[in-house]
Short mmCIF file of C-alpha atoms and ligand atoms in Angstrom, two decimals:
data_model
loop_
_atom_site.label_atom_id
_atom_site.label_comp_id
_atom_site.label_asym_id
_atom_site.label_seq_id
_atom_site.Cartn_x
_atom_site.Cartn_y
_atom_site.Cartn_z
CA UNK A 1 -18.26 -42.19 -16.43
CA UNK A 2 -14.74 -41.04 -15.86
CA UNK A 3 -13.31 -39.69 -12.68
CA UNK A 4 -12.16 -36.56 -14.54
CA UNK A 5 -8.89 -36.44 -12.70
CA UNK A 6 -5.27 -36.79 -13.66
CA UNK A 7 -2.75 -37.80 -11.05
CA UNK A 8 1.00 -37.72 -11.47
CA UNK A 9 3.89 -38.21 -9.08
CA UNK A 10 7.14 -36.45 -8.49
CA UNK A 11 9.95 -36.03 -5.99
CA UNK A 12 9.60 -33.62 -3.08
CA UNK A 13 12.32 -31.42 -4.58
CA UNK A 14 9.84 -30.52 -7.32
CA UNK A 15 7.54 -28.86 -4.80
CA UNK A 16 8.79 -25.40 -5.69
CA UNK A 17 8.54 -25.80 -9.44
CA UNK A 18 5.16 -24.21 -10.00
CA UNK A 19 5.46 -22.27 -13.22
CA UNK A 20 5.31 -18.70 -12.04
CA UNK A 21 2.54 -19.23 -9.56
CA UNK A 22 0.20 -21.28 -11.70
CA UNK A 23 -1.79 -23.94 -9.96
CA UNK A 24 -2.60 -24.65 -6.34
CA UNK A 25 -0.18 -25.78 -3.69
CA UNK A 26 -1.37 -28.17 -0.99
CA UNK A 27 0.55 -28.66 2.22
CA UNK A 28 -0.34 -30.58 5.37
CA UNK A 29 -0.03 -29.75 9.05
CA UNK A 30 -0.95 -31.44 12.30
CA UNK A 31 -2.75 -29.70 15.13
CA UNK A 32 0.57 -28.11 16.13
CA UNK A 33 0.53 -26.30 12.75
CA UNK A 34 4.17 -27.29 12.16
CA UNK A 35 5.10 -27.65 8.49
CA UNK A 36 7.28 -30.44 7.11
CA UNK A 37 10.73 -29.66 5.70
CA UNK A 38 9.68 -29.85 2.05
CA UNK A 39 6.62 -27.68 2.65
CA UNK A 40 8.75 -25.13 4.51
CA UNK A 41 11.21 -25.15 1.62
CA UNK A 42 8.67 -24.36 -1.01
CA UNK A 43 6.79 -21.82 1.08
CA UNK A 44 9.89 -19.99 2.24
CA UNK A 45 9.88 -17.80 5.33
CA UNK A 46 7.15 -15.43 4.06
CA UNK A 47 4.91 -18.35 3.12
CA UNK A 48 5.35 -20.05 6.48
CA UNK A 49 4.57 -16.79 8.20
CA UNK A 50 1.48 -16.36 6.04
CA UNK A 51 0.24 -19.82 7.05
CA UNK A 52 0.74 -19.01 10.73
CA UNK A 53 -1.07 -15.66 10.50
CA UNK A 54 -3.91 -16.99 8.36
CA UNK A 55 -4.42 -19.96 10.67
CA UNK A 56 -4.68 -17.68 13.64
CA UNK A 57 -7.06 -15.22 11.99
CA UNK A 58 -9.27 -18.00 10.59
CA UNK A 59 -9.09 -20.07 13.80
CA UNK A 60 -7.70 -22.95 11.76
CA UNK A 61 -6.47 -25.55 14.25
CA UNK A 62 -5.11 -28.18 11.90
CA UNK A 63 -7.78 -30.65 12.97
CA UNK A 64 -8.12 -33.79 10.93
CA UNK A 65 -10.00 -33.22 7.66
CA UNK A 66 -10.25 -29.47 7.90
CA UNK A 67 -8.66 -27.09 5.42
CA UNK A 68 -7.62 -23.51 5.04
CA UNK A 69 -7.64 -21.99 1.54
CA UNK A 70 -5.61 -18.88 0.81
CA UNK A 71 -6.12 -17.37 -2.65
CA UNK A 72 -3.25 -15.48 -4.29
CA UNK A 73 -0.89 -16.03 -1.36
CA UNK A 74 1.70 -13.31 -1.43
CA UNK A 75 5.28 -14.49 -1.66
CA UNK A 76 4.26 -18.04 -2.59
CA UNK A 77 4.49 -19.42 -6.11
CA UNK A 78 0.90 -20.63 -6.32
CA UNK A 79 -2.54 -19.39 -7.32
CA UNK A 80 -3.89 -20.71 -4.10
CA UNK A 81 -2.39 -22.24 -1.03
CA UNK A 82 -4.41 -24.99 0.62
CA UNK A 83 -3.42 -26.13 4.10
CA UNK A 84 -4.96 -29.47 5.04
CA UNK A 85 -5.18 -30.50 8.70
CA UNK A 86 -4.13 -33.92 9.91
CA UNK A 87 -5.07 -33.60 13.58
CA UNK A 88 -3.20 -34.84 16.61
CA UNK A 89 -0.26 -37.18 16.62
CA UNK A 90 -2.71 -39.95 17.45
CA UNK A 91 -4.91 -39.02 14.46
CA UNK A 92 -1.85 -38.98 12.23
CA UNK A 93 -0.79 -42.46 13.34
CA UNK A 94 -4.04 -43.86 11.99
CA UNK A 95 -4.43 -41.70 8.90
CA UNK A 96 -7.01 -43.13 6.52
CA UNK A 97 -5.21 -42.53 3.24
CA UNK A 98 -8.10 -42.87 0.78
CA UNK A 99 -10.17 -40.57 2.99
CA UNK A 100 -7.36 -38.00 3.16
CA UNK A 101 -6.98 -38.22 -0.62
CA UNK A 102 -10.71 -37.79 -1.13
CA UNK A 103 -10.89 -34.83 1.21
CA UNK A 104 -7.89 -33.17 -0.40
CA UNK A 105 -9.25 -33.69 -3.92
CA UNK A 106 -12.49 -32.01 -2.89
CA UNK A 107 -10.53 -28.90 -1.87
CA UNK A 108 -8.87 -28.55 -5.25
CA UNK A 109 -11.66 -29.88 -7.49
CA UNK A 110 -11.36 -28.71 -11.08
CA UNK A 111 -7.91 -27.26 -10.49
CA UNK A 112 -4.26 -28.07 -11.02
CA UNK A 113 -2.43 -28.68 -7.78
CA UNK A 114 0.92 -29.76 -6.42
CA UNK A 115 0.35 -31.79 -3.27
CA UNK A 116 3.32 -31.93 -0.93
CA UNK A 117 3.00 -35.26 0.87
CA UNK A 118 5.29 -34.39 3.70
CA UNK A 119 4.90 -33.40 7.32
CA UNK A 120 6.99 -33.63 10.49
CA UNK A 121 7.61 -37.17 11.66
CA UNK A 122 6.21 -38.79 8.52
CA UNK A 123 7.74 -40.45 5.52
CA UNK A 124 4.85 -41.12 3.20
CA UNK A 125 5.30 -44.46 1.45
CA UNK A 126 4.45 -45.25 -2.15
CA UNK A 127 1.64 -47.50 -0.98
CA UNK A 128 0.15 -44.71 1.14
CA UNK A 129 0.39 -42.27 -1.75
CA UNK A 130 -1.35 -44.86 -3.92
CA UNK A 131 -4.20 -45.09 -1.41
CA UNK A 132 -4.35 -41.29 -1.33
CA UNK A 133 -4.63 -41.24 -5.12
CA UNK A 134 -7.34 -43.92 -5.00
CA UNK A 135 -9.41 -41.81 -2.62
CA UNK A 136 -8.93 -38.71 -4.77
CA UNK A 137 -10.14 -40.56 -7.86
CA UNK A 138 -13.16 -42.06 -6.12
CA UNK A 139 -14.14 -38.71 -4.65
CA UNK A 140 -14.00 -37.08 -8.04
CA UNK A 141 -16.44 -39.52 -9.66
CA UNK A 142 -19.80 -38.24 -10.81
CA UNK A 143 -22.53 -39.96 -12.79
CA UNK A 144 -23.96 -37.34 -15.14
CA UNK A 145 -24.40 -39.32 -18.33
CA UNK A 146 -28.04 -38.29 -18.56
CA UNK A 147 -27.65 -34.58 -17.84
CA UNK A 148 -27.98 -32.89 -21.20
CA UNK A 149 -27.46 -29.44 -19.74
CA UNK A 150 -24.45 -29.24 -17.49
CA UNK A 151 -25.03 -26.76 -14.69
CA UNK A 152 -22.41 -24.02 -14.63
CA UNK A 153 -20.69 -25.71 -11.69
CA UNK A 154 -21.43 -29.29 -12.69
CA UNK A 155 -18.14 -29.45 -14.50
CA UNK A 156 -16.35 -28.35 -11.38
CA UNK A 157 -14.73 -31.71 -10.82
CA UNK A 158 -13.55 -32.36 -14.33
CA UNK A 159 -10.09 -31.22 -15.24
CA UNK A 160 -8.63 -31.82 -11.80
CA UNK A 161 -4.90 -32.48 -12.08
CA UNK A 162 -2.85 -33.44 -9.07
CA UNK A 163 0.86 -33.97 -8.79
CA UNK A 164 1.66 -35.86 -5.63
CA UNK A 165 5.12 -35.05 -4.39
CA UNK A 166 6.83 -37.45 -2.03
CA UNK A 167 10.21 -38.89 -1.19
CA UNK A 168 9.37 -42.50 -2.08
CA UNK A 169 9.94 -42.93 -5.81
CA UNK A 170 7.97 -46.17 -6.15
CA UNK A 171 4.79 -44.12 -6.08
CA UNK A 172 4.10 -44.06 -9.81
CA UNK A 173 3.61 -47.83 -9.71
CA UNK A 174 1.28 -47.58 -6.72
CA UNK A 175 -0.52 -44.79 -8.53
CA UNK A 176 -1.06 -47.06 -11.53
CA UNK A 177 -2.60 -49.70 -9.26
CA UNK A 178 -4.81 -47.04 -7.73
CA UNK A 179 -5.98 -46.04 -11.17
CA UNK A 180 -6.99 -49.54 -12.24
CA UNK A 181 -8.64 -50.26 -8.91
CA UNK A 182 -10.58 -46.99 -8.99
CA UNK A 183 -11.70 -47.78 -12.55
CA UNK A 184 -13.08 -51.08 -11.29
CA UNK A 185 -14.95 -49.40 -8.43
CA UNK A 186 -16.25 -46.83 -10.91
CA UNK A 187 -17.43 -49.59 -13.24
CA UNK A 188 -19.46 -51.00 -10.34
CA UNK A 189 -20.81 -47.55 -9.47
CA UNK A 190 -21.83 -46.93 -13.08
CA UNK A 191 -23.70 -50.23 -13.17
CA UNK A 192 -25.55 -49.37 -9.95
CA UNK A 193 -26.38 -45.85 -11.13
CA UNK A 194 -27.63 -46.86 -14.57
CA UNK A 195 -31.43 -47.01 -14.91
CA UNK A 196 -33.03 -50.41 -15.60
CA UNK A 197 -34.49 -49.40 -18.97
CA UNK A 198 -30.90 -49.01 -20.15
CA UNK A 199 -29.27 -51.71 -18.02
CA UNK A 200 -31.63 -54.64 -18.59
CA UNK A 201 -30.21 -58.16 -18.16
CA UNK A 202 -28.95 -58.59 -21.71
CA UNK A 203 -27.19 -55.25 -21.62
CA UNK A 204 -25.75 -56.01 -18.18
CA UNK A 205 -24.39 -59.27 -19.56
CA UNK A 206 -22.89 -57.41 -22.51
CA UNK A 207 -21.10 -54.99 -20.21
CA UNK A 208 -19.79 -57.82 -18.05
CA UNK A 209 -18.62 -59.56 -21.22
CA UNK A 210 -16.32 -56.60 -21.90
CA UNK A 211 -14.02 -58.10 -19.28
CA UNK A 212 -12.91 -60.56 -21.96
CA UNK A 213 -10.64 -57.74 -23.18
CA UNK A 214 -8.67 -58.20 -19.98
CA UNK A 215 -8.36 -61.94 -20.44
CA UNK A 216 -11.43 -62.95 -18.44
CA UNK A 217 -13.20 -66.00 -19.84
CA UNK A 218 -16.89 -65.21 -20.25
CA UNK A 219 -19.84 -67.56 -20.41
CA UNK A 220 -23.38 -66.22 -20.73
CA UNK A 221 -26.30 -68.51 -19.98
CA UNK A 222 -29.54 -67.78 -21.80
CA UNK A 223 -33.01 -69.00 -20.73
CA UNK A 224 -32.90 -72.18 -22.83
CA UNK A 225 -29.72 -73.29 -21.07
CA UNK A 226 -31.16 -72.31 -17.68
CA UNK A 227 -34.16 -74.54 -18.38
CA UNK A 228 -31.82 -77.42 -19.27
CA UNK A 229 -29.94 -76.90 -16.04
CA UNK A 230 -33.20 -76.79 -14.09
CA UNK A 231 -32.84 -73.29 -12.69
CA UNK A 232 -36.51 -73.19 -11.71
CA UNK A 233 -36.02 -70.66 -8.91
CA UNK A 234 -34.21 -68.01 -10.92
CA UNK A 235 -36.52 -68.53 -13.88
CA UNK A 236 -39.59 -68.11 -11.67
CA UNK A 237 -38.43 -64.64 -10.64
CA UNK A 238 -37.67 -63.69 -14.24
CA UNK A 239 -40.94 -64.91 -15.74
CA UNK A 240 -42.91 -61.74 -14.96
CA UNK A 241 -40.59 -59.57 -17.00
CA UNK A 242 -40.49 -59.09 -20.75
CA UNK A 243 -36.71 -58.87 -20.37
CA UNK A 244 -34.98 -62.24 -20.55
CA UNK A 245 -32.71 -63.16 -17.65
CA UNK A 246 -29.03 -63.89 -18.00
CA UNK A 247 -26.42 -65.65 -15.90
CA UNK A 248 -22.88 -64.47 -16.56
CA UNK A 249 -19.91 -66.54 -15.47
CA UNK A 250 -16.56 -64.78 -15.44
CA UNK A 251 -13.45 -66.90 -14.99
CA UNK A 252 -10.14 -65.32 -14.15
CA UNK A 253 -7.48 -68.02 -14.26
CA UNK A 254 -4.39 -66.28 -12.96
CA UNK A 255 -3.43 -69.09 -10.60
CA UNK A 256 -2.10 -72.61 -11.05
CA UNK A 257 -4.06 -74.63 -13.60
CA UNK A 258 -6.52 -76.95 -11.92
CA UNK A 259 -6.46 -75.14 -8.58
CA UNK A 260 -9.97 -74.76 -7.18
CA UNK A 261 -11.26 -71.22 -7.64
CA UNK A 262 -12.74 -68.79 -5.18
CA UNK A 263 -16.33 -68.09 -6.23
CA UNK A 264 -17.79 -64.59 -6.09
CA UNK A 265 -21.54 -64.58 -6.59
CA UNK A 266 -23.75 -61.55 -7.05
CA UNK A 267 -27.45 -60.79 -6.94
CA UNK A 268 -28.30 -58.88 -10.08
CA UNK A 269 -31.94 -57.83 -9.89
CA UNK A 270 -31.87 -54.93 -12.33
CA UNK A 271 -35.18 -53.70 -10.92
CA UNK A 272 -37.13 -55.10 -8.00
CA UNK A 273 -40.75 -53.98 -8.10
CA UNK A 274 -41.57 -56.75 -5.64
CA UNK A 275 -43.52 -58.58 -8.33
CA UNK A 276 -47.08 -59.61 -7.43
CA UNK A 277 -46.20 -58.82 -3.79
CA UNK A 278 -45.61 -55.34 -5.14
CA UNK A 279 -43.68 -52.79 -3.14
CA UNK A 280 -45.20 -49.48 -2.04
CA UNK A 281 -44.57 -46.68 -4.56
CA UNK A 282 -42.50 -44.41 -2.36
CA UNK A 283 -38.82 -45.02 -2.92
CA UNK A 284 -39.39 -47.80 -5.42
CA UNK A 285 -36.98 -46.05 -7.76
CA UNK A 286 -34.17 -47.12 -5.45
CA UNK A 287 -34.74 -50.69 -6.59
CA UNK A 288 -32.74 -50.02 -9.73
CA UNK A 289 -29.80 -50.60 -7.40
CA UNK A 290 -30.88 -54.14 -6.53
CA UNK A 291 -28.02 -55.40 -8.66
CA UNK A 292 -25.32 -53.95 -6.40
CA UNK A 293 -24.02 -57.42 -5.59
CA UNK A 294 -23.60 -58.30 -9.26
CA UNK A 295 -21.95 -54.92 -9.88
CA UNK A 296 -19.45 -55.59 -7.10
CA UNK A 297 -18.59 -58.99 -8.54
CA UNK A 298 -18.05 -57.57 -12.04
CA UNK A 299 -15.92 -54.78 -10.58
CA UNK A 300 -13.88 -57.17 -8.47
CA UNK A 301 -13.19 -59.57 -11.33
CA UNK A 302 -12.13 -56.59 -13.42
CA UNK A 303 -9.78 -55.42 -10.66
CA UNK A 304 -8.21 -58.88 -10.39
CA UNK A 305 -7.77 -59.23 -14.14
CA UNK A 306 -6.41 -55.71 -14.53
CA UNK A 307 -3.64 -56.42 -12.05
CA UNK A 308 -3.18 -59.99 -13.30
CA UNK A 309 -3.87 -61.46 -9.88
CA UNK A 310 -2.22 -64.83 -9.33
CA UNK A 311 -5.34 -66.71 -8.37
CA UNK A 312 -8.26 -68.57 -9.88
CA UNK A 313 -11.54 -66.80 -9.38
CA UNK A 314 -14.96 -67.46 -10.80
CA UNK A 315 -17.46 -64.64 -10.70
CA UNK A 316 -21.11 -65.49 -11.35
CA UNK A 317 -24.09 -63.19 -11.45
CA UNK A 318 -27.79 -63.87 -11.84
CA UNK A 319 -29.41 -61.00 -13.71
CA UNK A 320 -33.18 -60.74 -13.73
CA UNK A 321 -35.98 -58.24 -13.44
CA UNK A 322 -38.70 -58.80 -10.82
CA UNK A 323 -42.00 -57.57 -12.26
CA UNK A 324 -45.76 -58.11 -11.75
CA UNK A 325 -47.43 -59.43 -14.87
CA UNK A 326 -50.04 -61.93 -16.00
CA UNK A 327 -47.23 -64.41 -16.39
CA UNK A 328 -45.45 -63.53 -13.16
CA UNK A 329 -44.79 -66.03 -10.41
CA UNK A 330 -47.13 -65.69 -7.47
CA UNK A 331 -47.37 -66.30 -3.74
CA UNK A 332 -48.24 -69.99 -3.18
CA UNK A 333 -46.33 -71.17 -6.27
CA UNK A 334 -43.97 -74.04 -5.58
CA UNK A 335 -40.82 -74.04 -7.68
CA UNK A 336 -38.01 -76.55 -8.01
CA UNK A 337 -34.53 -75.13 -7.74
CA UNK A 338 -31.55 -76.50 -9.65
CA UNK A 339 -30.43 -78.24 -6.45
CA UNK A 340 -33.65 -80.28 -6.56
CA UNK A 341 -34.94 -78.64 -3.39
CA UNK A 342 -38.46 -77.23 -3.69
CA UNK A 343 -39.46 -73.76 -2.58
CA UNK A 344 -42.87 -72.46 -1.63
CA UNK A 345 -43.17 -68.83 -2.67
CA UNK A 346 -44.72 -66.85 0.17
CA UNK A 347 -43.71 -63.43 -1.05
CA UNK A 348 -42.53 -62.62 -4.57
CA UNK A 349 -40.54 -59.73 -3.13
CA UNK A 350 -38.16 -62.22 -1.49
CA UNK A 351 -36.73 -62.86 -4.95
CA UNK A 352 -33.02 -62.36 -4.45
CA UNK A 353 -32.55 -65.61 -2.55
CA UNK A 354 -34.22 -67.54 -5.38
CA UNK A 355 -31.81 -66.06 -7.89
CA UNK A 356 -28.78 -66.70 -5.69
CA UNK A 357 -29.83 -70.28 -4.93
CA UNK A 358 -29.62 -71.42 -8.54
CA UNK A 359 -26.45 -69.50 -9.36
CA UNK A 360 -24.77 -70.94 -6.27
CA UNK A 361 -25.85 -74.50 -7.09
CA UNK A 362 -24.56 -74.15 -10.63
CA UNK A 363 -21.18 -72.84 -9.47
CA UNK A 364 -20.80 -75.33 -6.62
CA UNK A 365 -21.39 -78.18 -9.06
CA UNK A 366 -19.54 -76.90 -12.11
CA UNK A 367 -16.57 -75.05 -10.58
CA UNK A 368 -16.07 -76.89 -7.27
CA UNK A 369 -14.93 -73.70 -5.53
CA UNK A 370 -12.83 -73.75 -2.37
CA UNK A 371 -14.80 -70.83 -0.99
CA UNK A 372 -17.89 -68.83 -1.89
CA UNK A 373 -18.56 -65.19 -1.15
CA UNK A 374 -21.95 -63.94 -2.22
CA UNK A 375 -22.97 -60.30 -2.24
CA UNK A 376 -26.59 -59.26 -2.38
CA UNK A 377 -28.84 -56.31 -1.63
CA UNK A 378 -30.96 -58.95 0.01
CA UNK A 379 -33.04 -57.50 2.83
CA UNK A 380 -34.41 -54.28 4.21
CA UNK A 381 -33.95 -55.94 7.59
CA UNK A 382 -30.17 -55.63 7.42
CA UNK A 383 -30.59 -51.86 6.99
CA UNK A 384 -32.78 -51.77 10.08
CA UNK A 385 -30.18 -53.77 11.99
CA UNK A 386 -26.93 -52.15 10.88
CA UNK A 387 -27.73 -48.92 9.02
CA UNK A 388 -25.92 -47.70 5.94
CA UNK A 389 -22.27 -47.76 6.92
CA UNK A 390 -21.57 -51.43 7.47
CA UNK A 391 -22.64 -54.61 5.70
CA UNK A 392 -24.04 -57.71 7.36
CA UNK A 393 -21.98 -60.89 7.08
CA UNK A 394 -23.22 -64.42 7.62
CA UNK A 395 -20.82 -67.32 7.34
CA UNK A 396 -20.41 -71.03 8.00
CA UNK A 397 -16.64 -70.68 8.28
CA UNK A 398 -14.79 -68.73 10.98
CA UNK A 399 -11.56 -68.42 9.00
CA UNK A 400 -13.27 -67.01 5.92
CA UNK A 401 -15.35 -64.69 8.10
CA UNK A 402 -12.21 -63.49 9.87
CA UNK A 403 -10.43 -62.86 6.59
CA UNK A 404 -13.36 -60.87 5.21
CA UNK A 405 -13.55 -58.90 8.40
CA UNK A 406 -9.86 -58.03 8.11
CA UNK A 407 -10.23 -57.03 4.46
CA UNK A 408 -13.14 -54.82 5.49
CA UNK A 409 -11.08 -53.10 8.16
CA UNK A 410 -8.18 -52.62 5.74
CA UNK A 411 -10.30 -51.05 3.00
CA UNK A 412 -12.92 -49.26 5.07
CA UNK A 413 -15.64 -51.44 3.52
CA UNK A 414 -16.64 -52.81 6.89
CA UNK A 415 -18.71 -55.85 7.69
CA UNK A 416 -20.33 -57.04 10.89
CA UNK A 417 -20.82 -60.73 11.46
CA UNK A 418 -24.36 -61.83 12.22
CA UNK A 419 -25.45 -65.15 13.68
CA UNK A 420 -26.68 -68.27 11.92
CA UNK A 421 -28.51 -70.54 14.34
CA UNK A 422 -30.84 -73.52 13.80
CA UNK A 423 -33.87 -71.44 14.79
CA UNK A 424 -33.47 -69.28 11.67
CA UNK A 425 -33.26 -72.37 9.52
CA UNK A 426 -36.36 -73.81 11.12
CA UNK A 427 -38.23 -70.59 10.37
CA UNK A 428 -38.08 -71.30 6.64
CA UNK A 429 -39.48 -74.83 6.80
CA UNK A 430 -42.63 -75.02 4.68
CA UNK A 431 -45.91 -76.89 5.09
CA UNK A 432 -45.93 -77.84 1.41
CA UNK A 433 -42.37 -77.79 0.10
CA UNK A 434 -38.79 -78.21 1.35
CA UNK A 435 -38.64 -74.58 2.34
CA UNK A 436 -40.45 -71.29 1.93
CA UNK A 437 -38.90 -68.09 0.72
CA UNK A 438 -39.61 -65.95 3.78
CA UNK A 439 -39.16 -66.65 7.46
CA UNK A 440 -41.72 -64.36 9.01
CA UNK A 441 -41.42 -60.88 10.43
CA UNK A 442 -38.49 -61.40 12.75
CA UNK A 443 -34.81 -61.73 11.90
CA UNK A 444 -35.39 -61.09 8.21
CA UNK A 445 -31.73 -60.81 7.24
CA UNK A 446 -30.87 -63.98 9.16
CA UNK A 447 -33.66 -66.12 7.76
CA UNK A 448 -32.68 -64.95 4.27
CA UNK A 449 -29.09 -66.00 4.97
CA UNK A 450 -30.31 -69.36 6.28
CA UNK A 451 -32.14 -69.86 3.01
CA UNK A 452 -28.94 -69.34 1.02
CA UNK A 453 -27.05 -71.64 3.38
CA UNK A 454 -29.25 -74.49 2.18
CA UNK A 455 -27.59 -74.21 -1.24
CA UNK A 456 -23.87 -73.99 -0.45
CA UNK A 457 -23.38 -77.73 0.21
CA UNK A 458 -20.85 -77.23 3.03
CA UNK A 459 -18.41 -75.20 0.95
CA UNK A 460 -16.81 -72.49 3.13
CA UNK A 461 -19.13 -69.58 2.46
CA UNK A 462 -19.86 -66.04 3.47
CA UNK A 463 -22.92 -64.03 2.54
CA UNK A 464 -22.67 -60.25 2.56
CA UNK A 465 -26.01 -58.49 2.78
CA UNK A 466 -25.16 -55.13 1.22
CA UNK A 467 -28.65 -53.61 1.01
CA UNK A 468 -27.55 -50.75 3.27
CA UNK A 469 -24.18 -49.98 1.75
CA UNK A 470 -24.47 -50.56 -1.99
CA UNK A 471 -26.58 -47.56 -2.83
CA UNK A 472 -28.18 -44.41 -1.56
CA UNK A 473 -25.05 -44.23 0.52
CA UNK A 474 -24.23 -41.66 3.13
CA UNK A 475 -21.94 -39.03 1.62
CA UNK A 476 -18.35 -39.84 2.43
CA UNK A 477 -14.94 -38.38 1.65
CA UNK A 478 -14.50 -40.95 -1.11
CA UNK A 479 -18.01 -41.19 -2.48
CA UNK A 480 -20.61 -38.62 -3.41
CA UNK A 481 -22.44 -40.85 -5.84
CA UNK A 482 -25.68 -42.76 -5.24
CA UNK A 483 -24.12 -46.04 -6.25
CA UNK A 484 -21.23 -46.88 -3.98
CA UNK A 485 -19.44 -49.65 -5.85
CA UNK A 486 -19.27 -51.26 -2.43
CA UNK A 487 -17.36 -54.53 -2.22
CA UNK A 488 -14.91 -54.17 -5.11
CA UNK A 489 -12.05 -53.07 -2.88
CA UNK A 490 -13.00 -55.53 -0.14
CA UNK A 491 -13.00 -58.52 -2.52
CA UNK A 492 -9.79 -57.41 -4.22
CA UNK A 493 -8.10 -57.18 -0.83
CA UNK A 494 -9.51 -60.46 0.42
CA UNK A 495 -8.14 -62.30 -2.62
CA UNK A 496 -4.81 -60.50 -2.51
CA UNK A 497 -4.23 -61.22 1.17
CA UNK A 498 -5.48 -64.80 1.34
CA UNK A 499 -5.74 -66.51 -2.01
CA UNK A 500 -2.83 -65.35 -4.10
CA UNK A 501 0.52 -67.03 -4.52
CA UNK A 502 3.23 -64.69 -3.37
N1 BES B 24 -34.15 -55.89 -2.78
C1 BES B 24 -34.91 -56.03 -1.59
C2 BES B 24 -34.13 -55.63 -0.35
C3 BES B 24 -33.77 -54.18 -0.25
C4 BES B 24 -34.59 -53.29 0.43
C5 BES B 24 -32.58 -53.71 -0.77
C6 BES B 24 -34.24 -51.97 0.53
C7 BES B 24 -32.23 -52.39 -0.67
C8 BES B 24 -33.06 -51.51 -0.01
C9 BES B 24 -35.33 -57.49 -1.43
O1 BES B 24 -35.56 -58.19 -2.60
C10 BES B 24 -36.61 -57.48 -0.69
O2 BES B 24 -37.56 -56.99 -1.20
N2 BES B 24 -36.60 -58.04 0.51
C11 BES B 24 -37.76 -58.10 1.32
C12 BES B 24 -37.86 -59.50 1.86
C13 BES B 24 -39.18 -59.78 2.52
C14 BES B 24 -40.28 -59.79 1.48
C15 BES B 24 -39.08 -61.12 3.20
C16 BES B 24 -37.60 -57.09 2.43
O3 BES B 24 -36.47 -56.86 2.88
O4 BES B 24 -38.58 -56.47 2.80
MN1 MN B 25 -37.52 -57.93 -3.30
ZN1 ZN B 26 -34.52 -57.49 -4.25
#
């Protein structure tokens, strides 16, 4: 699905060039209601006076993320004047640019608007304008592919056209980056939103394979090859489904030849019924989003390729469906993973770790990565622990964990580090095999992470449990869609800040 928005850039001097009042005009004020020079210029004395009087009559205080809309403003060349609040000086110093862009876009959805990025004491940089544009694009995204009858207002967002006006003339370039990055987030959102009857493993692999157009090297493993490799854990999960599993390996080689890659690994359970340990019916439909980790990896690799990132990255996703069936794996089965370690299946609903285990082993052995980041909608327990606004992070490496934390802060895709202690590892020891796939009632996210840790062979590694953030997200200024595309921006930033040659 498209974001239905066009964003252009221009110099502040163009602020007044609305053609005879067509289109909206957006200006910004802090809680002192003082307009910037460019905004004052375009509004003129009558316009400035109108803003002051309207603010007072509407009790508009210029608080952060509030807006005042004035239709047909007399004396101003615009169909509508929108005044967006930026809050106190302190608020303004820590402006979240994507959020401001998202909020602003929502106020002019479906319309043409000139946006005057100027206010007292600020010189908006190209990079900030780019982040603003990114937020506007992400806010405007909707997934309505399967609505055959558009509601009268469903089209509201399409046809939005913004011209961002600012002093810094490097903005068009930043805007281009924002566009490709937003497309990558939107790709991930689309994958999460798609239903599993459409997005079964083969189709998922096909969509990931489209990245070859951007120069990504694609390898798709089919079941025969998985058997050869000994991926007994992943195959056990898949065996209850009539849909064949796939593993997709995406190599972006933008760095020096022979340099060890960073590995990004995603859980791609296209539907998680729980299998024989079947889930309760209520809310089971949400389990179409159990491939949010894989979606984030595909989106991130796309983002890196689209901006020709100077790094070597290998993305790998295990795509399966977890179903109950006469041929399904069952509690008490013992399976042998590709690593050679055996696993006693206690609960077929703890399937994600089985899928990740084999994909991780394959990548550790074949790609010899210098770091691994895996993303998985792995446990309900992480949602209980952290809610829906922050992901859980488990890591065996303080530097990697610190870098991911910083990338989370920078992008707003926040993580919170959780502990890994020997007790969690002990909890998954099995009476019959090397380990079991659940660790009991307590510390469910941590015992799951400890399971994965047994497969990373001491490579610096971080596991992001994104069950709470990948889907069914809380509405935010930059996302109104069920699928969040969470992790694409975080991974892109992590690689840019720590793994790319400058
Ligand atoms: N995909 C689920 C985790 C999940 C739950 C993601 C809710 C998003 C929202 C995972 O495969 C699962 O079922 N985990 C079990 C593990 C348990 C059986 C040890 C869980 O969390 O209950
Ligand atoms: Mn499950
Ligand atoms: Zn699952």
